[in-house]
Short mmCIF file of C-alpha atoms and ligand atoms in Angstrom, two decimals:
data_model
loop_
_atom_site.label_atom_id
_atom_site.label_comp_id
_atom_site.label_asym_id
_atom_site.label_seq_id
_atom_site.Cartn_x
_atom_site.Cartn_y
_atom_site.Cartn_z
CA MET A 1 -29.17 -8.70 8.79
CA ILE A 2 -27.53 -5.91 6.79
CA ARG A 3 -25.37 -3.64 8.98
CA ASP A 4 -25.41 0.13 8.53
CA LEU A 5 -21.89 1.52 8.80
CA THR A 6 -20.92 5.07 9.73
CA HIS A 7 -18.22 7.65 9.12
CA PHE A 8 -16.03 8.44 12.13
CA ILE A 9 -15.66 12.18 12.64
CA ALA A 10 -14.67 14.20 15.70
CA GLY A 11 -14.28 11.01 17.70
CA LYS A 12 -17.84 9.87 17.05
CA PRO A 13 -19.75 7.67 14.63
CA HIS A 14 -21.48 9.79 12.04
CA PRO A 15 -24.30 8.21 10.01
CA GLY A 16 -23.82 10.43 6.96
CA SER A 17 -26.40 12.77 5.47
CA SER A 18 -25.77 12.60 1.71
CA GLY A 19 -28.25 9.77 1.19
CA ALA A 20 -25.72 7.98 -1.05
CA VAL A 21 -24.68 4.50 0.07
CA GLY A 22 -22.36 1.76 -1.14
CA GLU A 23 -22.87 -1.96 -0.66
CA VAL A 24 -20.34 -4.13 1.15
CA TYR A 25 -20.48 -7.72 0.00
CA ASP A 26 -19.84 -10.93 1.87
CA PRO A 27 -17.40 -12.40 -0.69
CA ASN A 28 -18.03 -15.89 0.68
CA THR A 29 -21.74 -15.87 -0.17
CA GLY A 30 -22.14 -13.06 -2.69
CA SER A 31 -24.79 -11.34 -0.56
CA VAL A 32 -24.71 -7.77 0.73
CA GLN A 33 -23.65 -7.67 4.38
CA ALA A 34 -23.49 -3.92 5.05
CA ARG A 35 -24.31 -0.49 3.67
CA VAL A 36 -21.70 2.24 3.86
CA PRO A 37 -22.57 5.94 3.64
CA LEU A 38 -20.78 7.83 0.86
CA ALA A 39 -19.87 11.36 1.82
CA SER A 40 -20.89 14.41 -0.18
CA ALA A 41 -18.44 17.24 -0.80
CA GLN A 42 -20.08 19.17 2.03
CA GLU A 43 -19.71 16.31 4.54
CA THR A 44 -16.08 15.84 3.50
CA ARG A 45 -15.43 19.56 4.03
CA GLU A 46 -16.94 19.28 7.52
CA ALA A 47 -14.55 16.44 8.36
CA ILE A 48 -11.64 18.56 7.10
CA ALA A 49 -12.77 21.57 9.16
CA ASP A 50 -12.92 19.41 12.26
CA ALA A 51 -9.43 18.04 11.57
CA VAL A 52 -8.03 21.55 11.09
CA GLU A 53 -9.16 22.53 14.60
CA ALA A 54 -8.00 19.29 16.25
CA GLN A 55 -4.56 19.42 14.65
CA LYS A 56 -3.54 22.69 16.31
CA ALA A 57 -3.44 21.25 19.83
CA TRP A 58 -2.12 17.85 18.69
CA ALA A 59 0.89 19.49 17.05
CA GLU A 60 1.75 21.09 20.40
CA TRP A 61 1.97 17.73 22.18
CA ASN A 62 5.61 16.82 22.60
CA PRO A 63 6.70 13.92 20.37
CA GLN A 64 7.15 11.52 23.25
CA ARG A 65 3.55 12.04 24.36
CA ARG A 66 2.38 11.45 20.82
CA ALA A 67 4.47 8.28 20.71
CA ARG A 68 2.73 7.03 23.85
CA VAL A 69 -0.60 7.16 22.02
CA LEU A 70 0.87 4.90 19.34
CA LEU A 71 2.20 2.52 21.97
CA ALA A 72 -1.20 2.36 23.70
CA PHE A 73 -2.81 1.78 20.29
CA LEU A 74 -0.49 -1.19 19.68
CA ARG A 75 -1.60 -2.75 22.96
CA LEU A 76 -5.29 -2.22 22.18
CA VAL A 77 -5.02 -3.77 18.72
CA GLU A 78 -3.17 -6.72 20.20
CA SER A 79 -6.01 -7.32 22.66
CA GLU A 80 -8.64 -7.67 19.92
CA ARG A 81 -6.46 -8.83 17.09
CA ALA A 82 -8.29 -12.10 16.42
CA GLU A 83 -11.61 -10.26 16.17
CA LEU A 84 -10.12 -7.65 13.82
CA ALA A 85 -8.64 -10.35 11.58
CA ARG A 86 -12.04 -12.07 11.33
CA LEU A 87 -13.79 -8.78 10.47
CA LEU A 88 -11.17 -7.98 7.84
CA SER A 89 -11.40 -11.44 6.32
CA ALA A 90 -15.20 -11.36 6.26
CA GLU A 91 -15.31 -8.17 4.15
CA HIS A 92 -12.21 -8.72 1.99
CA GLY A 93 -12.33 -12.47 1.42
CA LYS A 94 -8.67 -13.18 2.29
CA THR A 95 -8.13 -16.00 4.76
CA VAL A 96 -8.15 -15.14 8.47
CA ALA A 97 -4.44 -16.04 8.72
CA ASP A 98 -3.64 -13.70 5.84
CA ALA A 99 -5.84 -10.98 7.39
CA ASP A 100 -3.76 -11.29 10.54
CA GLY A 101 -0.65 -10.68 8.41
CA ASP A 102 -2.34 -7.57 6.96
CA ILE A 103 -2.75 -6.24 10.51
CA GLN A 104 0.78 -7.26 11.51
CA ARG A 105 2.47 -5.42 8.61
CA GLY A 106 0.48 -2.32 9.58
CA LEU A 107 1.44 -2.57 13.23
CA GLU A 108 5.11 -2.75 12.29
CA VAL A 109 4.87 0.76 10.85
CA VAL A 110 3.12 1.94 14.03
CA GLU A 111 6.09 0.51 15.98
CA PHE A 112 8.45 2.40 13.67
CA ALA A 113 6.47 5.64 14.07
CA ALA A 114 6.57 5.27 17.87
CA GLY A 115 10.25 6.20 17.52
CA ILE A 116 9.13 9.68 16.50
CA PRO A 117 11.09 11.60 19.20
CA HIS A 118 14.26 10.30 17.57
CA LEU A 119 13.00 10.50 13.99
CA LEU A 120 11.97 14.15 14.28
CA LYS A 121 15.35 15.38 15.47
CA GLY A 122 16.71 18.10 13.25
CA GLU A 123 20.29 19.05 12.37
CA PHE A 124 22.52 21.46 14.23
CA THR A 125 25.68 23.31 13.28
CA ASP A 126 27.52 24.98 16.10
CA ASN A 127 29.31 28.22 15.21
CA ALA A 128 28.45 28.26 11.53
CA GLY A 129 29.76 31.85 11.66
CA THR A 130 31.21 33.67 14.63
CA GLY A 131 28.56 33.44 17.35
CA ILE A 132 26.08 32.02 14.87
CA ASP A 133 24.35 28.65 15.17
CA VAL A 134 22.25 27.04 12.46
CA TYR A 135 19.66 24.39 13.14
CA SER A 136 16.71 22.78 11.44
CA MET A 137 13.48 21.40 12.79
CA ARG A 138 10.75 19.32 11.24
CA GLN A 139 7.26 20.68 11.64
CA PRO A 140 3.96 18.99 10.77
CA LEU A 141 2.15 19.95 7.58
CA GLY A 142 -1.33 20.32 9.12
CA VAL A 143 -4.15 18.19 7.71
CA VAL A 144 -3.20 15.28 5.47
CA ALA A 145 -5.57 13.07 3.47
CA GLY A 146 -5.15 9.35 2.84
CA ILE A 147 -7.04 7.37 0.19
CA THR A 148 -6.59 3.63 0.46
CA PRO A 149 -7.40 0.51 -1.59
CA PHE A 150 -9.51 -2.50 -0.65
CA ASN A 151 -6.73 -5.05 -0.68
CA PHE A 152 -5.00 -4.12 2.61
CA PRO A 153 -7.70 -2.45 4.72
CA ALA A 154 -5.56 -2.46 7.89
CA MET A 155 -1.99 -2.28 6.63
CA ILE A 156 -2.20 0.65 4.23
CA PRO A 157 -4.28 2.97 6.43
CA LEU A 158 -1.71 2.30 9.18
CA TRP A 159 1.26 2.82 6.81
CA GLN A 160 -0.11 6.27 6.10
CA ALA A 161 -1.75 7.34 9.34
CA ALA A 162 0.88 6.23 11.87
CA PRO A 163 3.79 8.37 10.61
CA ALA A 164 1.44 11.24 9.68
CA LEU A 165 -0.04 11.36 13.18
CA ALA A 166 3.31 10.85 14.91
CA CYS A 167 4.65 13.89 13.08
CA GLY A 168 1.83 16.01 14.54
CA ASN A 169 -0.57 16.09 11.61
CA ALA A 170 -4.29 15.41 11.59
CA PHE A 171 -5.31 12.70 9.14
CA VAL A 172 -8.51 12.35 7.13
CA LEU A 173 -8.74 8.77 5.90
CA LYS A 174 -10.92 7.83 2.93
CA PRO A 175 -10.71 4.03 2.97
CA SER A 176 -12.01 1.70 0.29
CA GLU A 177 -15.79 1.55 0.37
CA ARG A 178 -15.54 -2.19 -0.37
CA ASP A 179 -14.20 -3.23 3.08
CA PRO A 180 -14.57 -0.18 5.32
CA SER A 181 -15.20 -1.65 8.80
CA VAL A 182 -11.62 -2.31 9.90
CA PRO A 183 -10.36 1.23 9.15
CA VAL A 184 -13.18 2.65 11.30
CA ARG A 185 -12.42 0.23 14.13
CA LEU A 186 -8.74 1.22 13.99
CA ALA A 187 -9.75 4.89 14.31
CA GLU A 188 -11.90 4.04 17.34
CA LEU A 189 -8.95 2.25 18.91
CA PHE A 190 -6.72 5.30 18.29
CA LEU A 191 -9.29 7.40 20.17
CA GLU A 192 -9.29 4.90 23.02
CA ALA A 193 -5.49 5.02 23.03
CA GLY A 194 -5.62 8.75 23.74
CA LEU A 195 -5.65 10.38 20.31
CA PRO A 196 -7.71 13.58 20.62
CA PRO A 197 -11.06 13.54 18.75
CA GLY A 198 -10.81 14.86 15.20
CA VAL A 199 -7.09 14.12 14.74
CA LEU A 200 -8.06 11.00 12.81
CA ASN A 201 -11.33 11.21 10.89
CA VAL A 202 -12.62 8.47 8.61
CA VAL A 203 -14.85 9.52 5.73
CA HIS A 204 -16.22 6.93 3.33
CA GLY A 205 -16.96 7.82 -0.24
CA GLY A 206 -16.10 7.71 -3.89
CA LYS A 207 -14.91 10.27 -6.40
CA GLU A 208 -16.81 13.20 -4.88
CA ALA A 209 -15.23 12.75 -1.44
CA VAL A 210 -11.77 12.10 -2.91
CA ASP A 211 -11.87 15.11 -5.22
CA THR A 212 -12.94 17.32 -2.32
CA LEU A 213 -9.92 16.15 -0.31
CA LEU A 214 -7.66 16.84 -3.28
CA THR A 215 -8.93 20.34 -4.00
CA ASP A 216 -9.69 21.76 -0.53
CA SER A 217 -6.98 24.28 0.31
CA ARG A 218 -6.94 23.24 3.99
CA VAL A 219 -5.55 19.81 3.08
CA GLU A 220 -1.76 20.03 2.77
CA ALA A 221 -0.92 16.62 1.35
CA ALA A 222 -2.49 13.54 -0.20
CA CYS A 223 -1.36 9.94 0.09
CA PHE A 224 -2.98 7.52 -2.30
CA VAL A 225 -2.71 3.79 -2.88
CA GLY A 226 -4.80 2.07 -5.56
CA SER A 227 -4.93 1.46 -9.28
CA THR A 228 -2.63 3.39 -11.59
CA ALA A 229 -5.42 5.22 -13.43
CA ILE A 230 -6.73 6.73 -10.18
CA ALA A 231 -3.21 7.27 -8.78
CA GLU A 232 -2.39 9.44 -11.75
CA HIS A 233 -5.64 11.42 -11.36
CA VAL A 234 -4.99 11.92 -7.64
CA TYR A 235 -1.40 13.00 -8.23
CA THR A 236 -2.28 15.44 -11.00
CA THR A 237 -5.20 16.97 -9.11
CA ALA A 238 -3.47 17.21 -5.74
CA THR A 239 -0.29 18.75 -7.09
CA ALA A 240 -2.26 21.17 -9.30
CA HIS A 241 -3.85 22.35 -6.06
CA GLY A 242 -0.51 22.96 -4.42
CA LYS A 243 -0.36 19.82 -2.31
CA ARG A 244 2.33 17.29 -1.71
CA ALA A 245 1.33 13.93 -3.08
CA GLN A 246 2.60 10.38 -2.98
CA CYS A 247 0.50 8.05 -5.09
CA PHE A 248 1.17 4.35 -5.40
CA GLY A 249 -0.41 2.46 -8.28
CA GLY A 250 -0.69 -0.94 -9.90
CA ALA A 251 1.91 -3.57 -10.68
CA LYS A 252 3.02 -6.48 -12.82
CA ASN A 253 5.69 -8.26 -10.83
CA HIS A 254 8.03 -10.76 -12.46
CA LEU A 255 9.95 -13.61 -10.86
CA ILE A 256 12.99 -14.72 -12.85
CA VAL A 257 14.00 -18.36 -12.43
CA MET A 258 17.60 -18.91 -13.49
CA PRO A 259 18.71 -22.39 -14.62
CA ASP A 260 20.78 -22.78 -11.43
CA ALA A 261 17.89 -21.88 -9.09
CA ASP A 262 16.55 -24.30 -6.51
CA LEU A 263 13.41 -25.21 -8.47
CA GLY A 264 11.56 -26.44 -5.39
CA GLN A 265 12.05 -23.08 -3.70
CA ALA A 266 11.14 -21.15 -6.83
CA THR A 267 7.95 -23.19 -7.25
CA ASP A 268 6.92 -22.62 -3.62
CA ALA A 269 7.62 -18.92 -4.05
CA LEU A 270 5.52 -18.68 -7.22
CA ILE A 271 2.62 -20.59 -5.73
CA GLY A 272 2.55 -18.47 -2.54
CA ALA A 273 3.22 -15.11 -4.16
CA GLY A 274 1.09 -15.78 -7.23
CA TYR A 275 -2.03 -17.19 -5.61
CA GLY A 276 -1.88 -16.00 -1.97
CA SER A 277 -4.74 -13.60 -1.18
CA ALA A 278 -6.22 -14.68 -4.55
CA GLY A 279 -3.55 -12.60 -6.27
CA GLU A 280 -5.08 -9.40 -4.89
CA ARG A 281 -1.74 -7.93 -3.77
CA CYS A 282 0.23 -5.17 -5.42
CA MET A 283 3.35 -7.24 -4.69
CA ALA A 284 1.85 -10.50 -5.99
CA ILE A 285 3.97 -12.26 -8.56
CA SER A 286 1.93 -12.48 -11.74
CA VAL A 287 4.69 -13.38 -14.23
CA ALA A 288 7.12 -16.29 -13.96
CA VAL A 289 10.16 -16.00 -16.23
CA PRO A 290 12.06 -19.28 -16.52
CA VAL A 291 15.37 -18.86 -18.31
CA GLY A 292 16.07 -21.57 -20.90
CA ARG A 293 13.83 -24.29 -22.22
CA ALA A 294 14.77 -26.95 -19.70
CA THR A 295 14.00 -24.61 -16.78
CA ALA A 296 10.65 -23.70 -18.36
CA GLU A 297 9.56 -27.29 -18.86
CA ALA A 298 10.60 -28.39 -15.37
CA LEU A 299 9.02 -25.34 -13.72
CA ARG A 300 5.75 -25.76 -15.61
CA GLU A 301 5.48 -29.38 -14.55
CA ARG A 302 6.06 -28.52 -10.90
CA LEU A 303 3.62 -25.62 -10.99
CA VAL A 304 0.86 -27.73 -12.51
CA SER A 305 1.22 -30.42 -9.88
CA ARG A 306 1.29 -27.89 -7.01
CA ILE A 307 -1.72 -26.01 -8.36
CA ALA A 308 -3.71 -29.25 -8.32
CA GLU A 309 -3.15 -29.42 -4.55
CA LEU A 310 -4.36 -25.89 -3.81
CA ARG A 311 -7.52 -25.47 -1.82
CA VAL A 312 -9.84 -22.58 -2.54
CA GLY A 313 -12.44 -22.10 0.16
CA ARG A 314 -14.32 -19.72 2.39
CA SER A 315 -12.10 -17.13 3.99
CA ASP A 316 -12.82 -18.61 7.44
CA ASP A 317 -11.88 -22.12 6.28
CA GLN A 318 -8.62 -22.81 8.08
CA GLU A 319 -7.56 -25.29 5.43
CA ALA A 320 -8.06 -22.85 2.52
CA ASP A 321 -4.97 -21.53 0.72
CA PHE A 322 -6.97 -18.60 -0.55
CA GLY A 323 -10.52 -17.35 -0.47
CA PRO A 324 -12.88 -15.56 -2.84
CA LEU A 325 -12.26 -12.32 -4.71
CA VAL A 326 -13.59 -9.14 -3.16
CA GLY A 327 -16.62 -8.60 -5.37
CA PRO A 328 -18.56 -9.43 -8.54
CA ASP A 329 -16.65 -6.88 -10.65
CA ALA A 330 -13.35 -8.45 -9.70
CA LEU A 331 -14.66 -11.91 -10.61
CA GLU A 332 -15.90 -10.70 -13.98
CA ARG A 333 -12.60 -8.93 -14.69
CA VAL A 334 -10.47 -12.00 -13.92
CA ARG A 335 -12.73 -14.29 -15.99
CA GLY A 336 -12.51 -11.79 -18.83
CA TYR A 337 -8.70 -11.87 -18.76
CA LEU A 338 -8.76 -15.67 -19.04
CA ASP A 339 -10.82 -15.39 -22.24
CA LEU A 340 -8.59 -12.60 -23.47
CA GLY A 341 -5.38 -14.58 -22.90
CA VAL A 342 -6.74 -17.50 -24.93
CA ALA A 343 -7.83 -15.11 -27.70
CA GLU A 344 -4.35 -13.58 -27.72
CA GLY A 345 -2.78 -16.98 -28.30
CA ALA A 346 -1.48 -17.89 -24.85
CA GLU A 347 -1.92 -21.46 -23.66
CA LEU A 348 -4.32 -21.71 -20.70
CA VAL A 349 -2.70 -24.67 -18.96
CA VAL A 350 -4.93 -24.52 -15.87
CA ASP A 351 -8.33 -22.80 -16.03
CA GLY A 352 -9.40 -21.57 -12.59
CA ARG A 353 -13.02 -21.35 -13.68
CA SER A 354 -13.39 -25.11 -13.58
CA GLY A 355 -13.71 -26.52 -10.11
CA THR A 356 -16.30 -26.63 -7.37
CA PHE A 357 -16.59 -23.79 -4.93
CA PRO A 358 -18.92 -22.80 -2.10
CA ASP A 359 -22.23 -21.54 -3.48
CA GLY A 360 -22.78 -17.92 -4.37
CA GLY A 361 -19.41 -16.42 -3.44
CA PHE A 362 -16.90 -14.69 -5.70
CA PHE A 363 -14.69 -17.75 -6.08
CA ILE A 364 -12.28 -18.59 -8.84
CA GLY A 365 -9.50 -21.15 -8.72
CA PRO A 366 -5.84 -20.72 -9.63
CA SER A 367 -5.07 -20.28 -13.36
CA LEU A 368 -1.82 -20.77 -15.25
CA PHE A 369 -0.94 -19.44 -18.68
CA ASP A 370 2.13 -20.56 -20.62
CA HIS A 371 3.69 -19.10 -23.77
CA VAL A 372 2.62 -15.59 -22.84
CA ARG A 373 4.52 -13.00 -24.86
CA PRO A 374 5.34 -9.34 -24.16
CA GLY A 375 2.84 -7.20 -26.02
CA MET A 376 -0.13 -9.37 -25.07
CA ARG A 377 -2.58 -7.49 -22.88
CA ILE A 378 -2.44 -10.28 -20.28
CA HIS A 379 1.25 -9.41 -19.90
CA ARG A 380 0.90 -5.63 -20.11
CA GLU A 381 -2.08 -5.19 -17.78
CA GLU A 382 -2.63 -5.93 -14.12
CA ILE A 383 -5.14 -8.80 -13.77
CA PHE A 384 -5.25 -8.66 -9.95
CA GLY A 385 -6.48 -12.20 -9.48
CA PRO A 386 -5.12 -15.75 -9.04
CA VAL A 387 -3.59 -15.93 -12.52
CA LEU A 388 0.07 -16.68 -13.14
CA SER A 389 1.61 -16.24 -16.59
CA ILE A 390 4.77 -17.94 -17.80
CA VAL A 391 6.83 -15.77 -20.15
CA ARG A 392 9.75 -17.84 -21.37
CA ALA A 393 13.16 -16.19 -21.81
CA ASP A 394 16.04 -17.61 -23.85
CA ASP A 395 18.73 -16.07 -21.68
CA TYR A 396 19.42 -13.81 -18.72
CA GLU A 397 19.53 -10.56 -20.72
CA GLN A 398 16.12 -11.23 -22.21
CA ALA A 399 14.75 -12.04 -18.75
CA LEU A 400 16.20 -8.82 -17.34
CA ARG A 401 14.51 -6.77 -20.07
CA LEU A 402 11.01 -8.08 -19.30
CA PRO A 403 10.46 -6.31 -15.94
CA SER A 404 12.82 -3.48 -16.89
CA GLU A 405 10.86 -2.52 -20.00
CA HIS A 406 7.42 -3.08 -18.46
CA GLU A 407 5.43 0.07 -17.76
CA TYR A 408 4.95 -0.98 -14.12
CA GLY A 409 7.94 -1.17 -11.81
CA ASN A 410 6.75 -2.17 -8.36
CA GLY A 411 8.53 -5.38 -7.34
CA VAL A 412 10.61 -8.07 -9.00
CA ALA A 413 12.45 -11.17 -7.85
CA ILE A 414 15.24 -13.39 -9.08
CA PHE A 415 15.87 -16.95 -7.98
CA THR A 416 19.46 -18.08 -8.49
CA ARG A 417 22.37 -19.59 -6.59
CA ASP A 418 24.85 -17.32 -8.32
CA GLY A 419 25.92 -14.17 -6.47
CA ASP A 420 27.26 -12.41 -9.55
CA THR A 421 23.98 -12.85 -11.42
CA ALA A 422 21.97 -11.68 -8.42
CA ARG A 423 24.20 -8.64 -7.96
CA ASP A 424 24.08 -7.69 -11.60
CA PHE A 425 20.30 -8.07 -11.57
CA THR A 426 19.70 -5.97 -8.46
CA ARG A 427 21.85 -3.16 -9.88
CA ARG A 428 20.45 -3.09 -13.41
CA VAL A 429 16.77 -3.99 -13.10
CA ASN A 430 14.43 -1.03 -13.56
CA THR A 431 12.00 -1.50 -10.64
CA GLY A 432 11.66 -0.07 -7.14
CA MET A 433 11.85 -3.21 -4.97
CA VAL A 434 13.90 -6.31 -5.66
CA GLY A 435 13.94 -9.74 -4.03
CA VAL A 436 16.84 -12.15 -4.28
CA ASN A 437 15.41 -15.60 -3.61
CA VAL A 438 12.60 -13.69 -1.85
CA PRO A 439 9.34 -13.57 -3.79
CA ILE A 440 7.46 -10.65 -2.21
CA PRO A 441 10.13 -8.12 -1.30
CA VAL A 442 7.98 -5.77 0.80
CA PRO A 443 10.63 -3.94 2.82
CA VAL A 444 10.56 -3.86 6.62
CA ALA A 445 9.03 -0.80 8.30
CA TYR A 446 12.29 1.07 8.89
CA HIS A 447 13.25 0.94 5.21
CA SER A 448 10.64 2.20 2.76
CA PHE A 449 8.17 1.00 0.16
CA GLY A 450 7.74 2.35 -3.34
CA GLY A 451 7.70 1.24 -6.94
CA TRP A 452 9.07 2.98 -10.02
CA LYS A 453 7.62 4.02 -13.36
CA ARG A 454 3.80 3.83 -13.49
CA SER A 455 3.65 2.12 -10.11
CA MET A 456 4.33 5.39 -8.32
CA PHE A 457 3.75 9.10 -8.80
CA GLY A 458 5.62 11.34 -6.38
CA ASP A 459 9.06 11.58 -4.84
CA LEU A 460 9.04 9.99 -1.42
CA ASN A 461 8.25 6.40 -0.50
CA GLN A 462 5.82 5.07 2.09
CA PHE A 463 6.98 4.50 5.70
CA GLY A 464 10.61 4.58 6.87
CA THR A 465 12.45 7.88 7.05
CA ASP A 466 10.95 8.95 3.70
CA SER A 467 7.56 9.15 5.42
CA ILE A 468 8.91 11.48 8.09
CA ARG A 469 10.19 13.76 5.35
CA PHE A 470 6.89 13.55 3.50
CA PHE A 471 4.77 14.42 6.54
CA THR A 472 6.89 17.35 7.75
CA ARG A 473 8.33 20.61 6.47
CA THR A 474 11.87 21.56 7.34
CA LYS A 475 12.39 24.92 9.00
CA THR A 476 15.97 26.13 9.22
CA VAL A 477 16.96 28.70 11.81
CA THR A 478 20.09 30.86 11.75
CA SER A 479 20.54 32.47 15.14
CA ARG A 480 22.87 34.67 17.14
CA TRP A 481 22.34 36.46 20.42
CA PRO A 482 22.54 40.24 20.92
CA SER A 483 25.70 40.17 23.01
CA GLY A 484 27.44 38.57 20.02
CA ILE A 485 26.31 41.26 17.56
CA ARG A 486 29.19 43.67 17.06
CA GLU A 487 28.51 45.37 13.74
CA GLY A 488 25.76 47.69 12.40
CA ALA A 489 23.41 47.10 9.50
CA SER A 490 24.83 45.12 6.60
CA PHE A 491 23.67 45.61 3.03
CA THR A 492 25.51 42.72 1.43
CA ILE A 493 24.33 39.12 1.51
CA PRO A 494 25.57 37.43 4.71
CA THR A 495 28.39 34.92 4.22
CA MET A 496 29.91 32.77 6.93
CA ASP A 497 33.53 33.82 6.43
P1 NAD B 1 -8.95 1.63 -6.78
O1 NAD B 1 -8.06 2.49 -7.57
O2 NAD B 1 -10.21 1.14 -7.40
O3 NAD B 1 -9.40 2.39 -5.43
C1 NAD B 1 -8.46 3.00 -4.59
C2 NAD B 1 -9.14 4.14 -3.85
O4 NAD B 1 -9.54 5.13 -4.79
C3 NAD B 1 -10.39 3.72 -3.09
O5 NAD B 1 -10.43 4.39 -1.85
C4 NAD B 1 -11.51 4.19 -4.00
O6 NAD B 1 -12.69 4.52 -3.31
C5 NAD B 1 -10.92 5.44 -4.63
N1 NAD B 1 -11.50 5.74 -5.95
C6 NAD B 1 -12.09 4.87 -6.80
N2 NAD B 1 -12.48 5.50 -7.92
C7 NAD B 1 -12.09 6.78 -7.78
C8 NAD B 1 -12.19 7.94 -8.63
N3 NAD B 1 -12.76 7.88 -9.83
N4 NAD B 1 -11.68 9.09 -8.19
C9 NAD B 1 -11.09 9.17 -6.98
N5 NAD B 1 -10.97 8.10 -6.13
C10 NAD B 1 -11.46 6.93 -6.54
O7 NAD B 1 -8.05 0.42 -6.26
P2 NAD B 1 -8.52 -0.90 -5.52
O8 NAD B 1 -9.22 -1.78 -6.48
O9 NAD B 1 -9.18 -0.57 -4.24
O10 NAD B 1 -7.10 -1.54 -5.13
C11 NAD B 1 -6.38 -2.35 -6.00
C12 NAD B 1 -5.31 -1.58 -6.74
O11 NAD B 1 -4.44 -0.96 -5.79
C13 NAD B 1 -4.42 -2.45 -7.58
O12 NAD B 1 -4.15 -1.78 -8.79
C14 NAD B 1 -3.15 -2.60 -6.76
O13 NAD B 1 -1.99 -2.88 -7.49
C15 NAD B 1 -3.08 -1.26 -6.13
N6 NAD B 1 -2.25 -1.27 -4.93
C16 NAD B 1 -1.04 -0.67 -5.00
C17 NAD B 1 -0.21 -0.68 -3.89
C18 NAD B 1 1.12 -0.02 -3.93
O14 NAD B 1 1.67 0.23 -2.86
N7 NAD B 1 1.66 0.28 -5.09
C19 NAD B 1 -0.63 -1.31 -2.71
C20 NAD B 1 -1.89 -1.90 -2.69
C21 NAD B 1 -2.71 -1.88 -3.81
#
């Protein structure tokens, strides 16, 4: 039976009145499992209006009380975590174990944001001038919008919403219409945890809903995660309408394998980070860069034999290494890139289209290209599927240039046993996040996440202290008390001498 999903506005399910709907697939079978309402501009404005009202009282709660809501939320998620992971996996297609990791990485940012009483503390200067104290405080922005991608339907909404809410903002979430059930369930759990109705609204939709969030003057800031083309549109539109914006886009992440690397470790890393979640991760490794011919030949041989052991299966198959892609468009895109790579002259060593998969679903096996060269579209563009490309480098400097000169700059990794090489690489490489013998260097919640170049538009990263700065405005107060005022009116600019 096809489920009918709802928006979540003012603490209640809201069926939607636009008449427009999107289809949510079951990636394991290829059939439609749910219909999701897509909000009109008018419905989106109503959700914003409701958030504006709710935010006023929420901002007056003291930070410790707000933190208690986050702590209660953590307990509630924990109590139905297995169910949430199954729901996430059933709409996305990632394995249940991987879906649990998606939830876990989101919860870690909620844990970070629960430290909000400490994080919100301002600065204080005693006696900046005679009898004068100067202090700063961080105040919430008001209503903030979040637009999130399909590939982490728990983690990314929580990366955005938890710090935004902790800072005293209301949050209007526009999750991906491709796997929308988990974001709504998380909003329901926030309500149960004590979040006042309307402080977190979830509105489904496409361009019309997003553009309304970006242009409505009552929305103070926009957080976006998704493809680079849309990230750029969101950034340009939001900032042109006077909003703060942080927009995180696509990626092409390289893993450099130096001749002295532990090849077994590097192979494991490439297999996990290249094919895990069917390559549908912005921090997936999609390019392996062996340095020197001997490294390339040995690495290729190991990769081919490991790929042969991989199991592609239904997302609820506990033995599966990865499941299906999210939808038919994704499957067509990845197949298209395999044809393109061959046409461009790369060698398709393993073709993921051959193989037997469960009937009907959006399955494709792991693919491996060798002899990929910079300039080919399969190297320039994000494929976002289980496709790994080998780009061979003659030496370290050439390897360093590949990620550094690429238009994307999300993550990169180097595998080596040499500290000098690793140090030189981390300092010189032109990307936002670097792993040393770590393939997917997603930072922990109390650092921050953000790529460089066309992987990010905006100034401040996601989560960590950057997020507290993003979701608040600084107010600075210079104060003295009447008994300390000794002089009359002054017509020159005050100086603290
Ligand atoms: P997407 O760009 O298709 O969609 C992202 C969001 O934008 C969704 O909520 C979608 O409904 C909305 N949207 C789609 N078309 C729109 C339009 N024309 N105008 C306004 N909004 C629109 O991305 P996706 O396919 O859901 O996610 C995969 C992409 O996200 C990949 O490129 C991946 O690298 C990227 N991603 C980046 C990060 C990061 O932190 N840098 C993290 C996760 C995913």
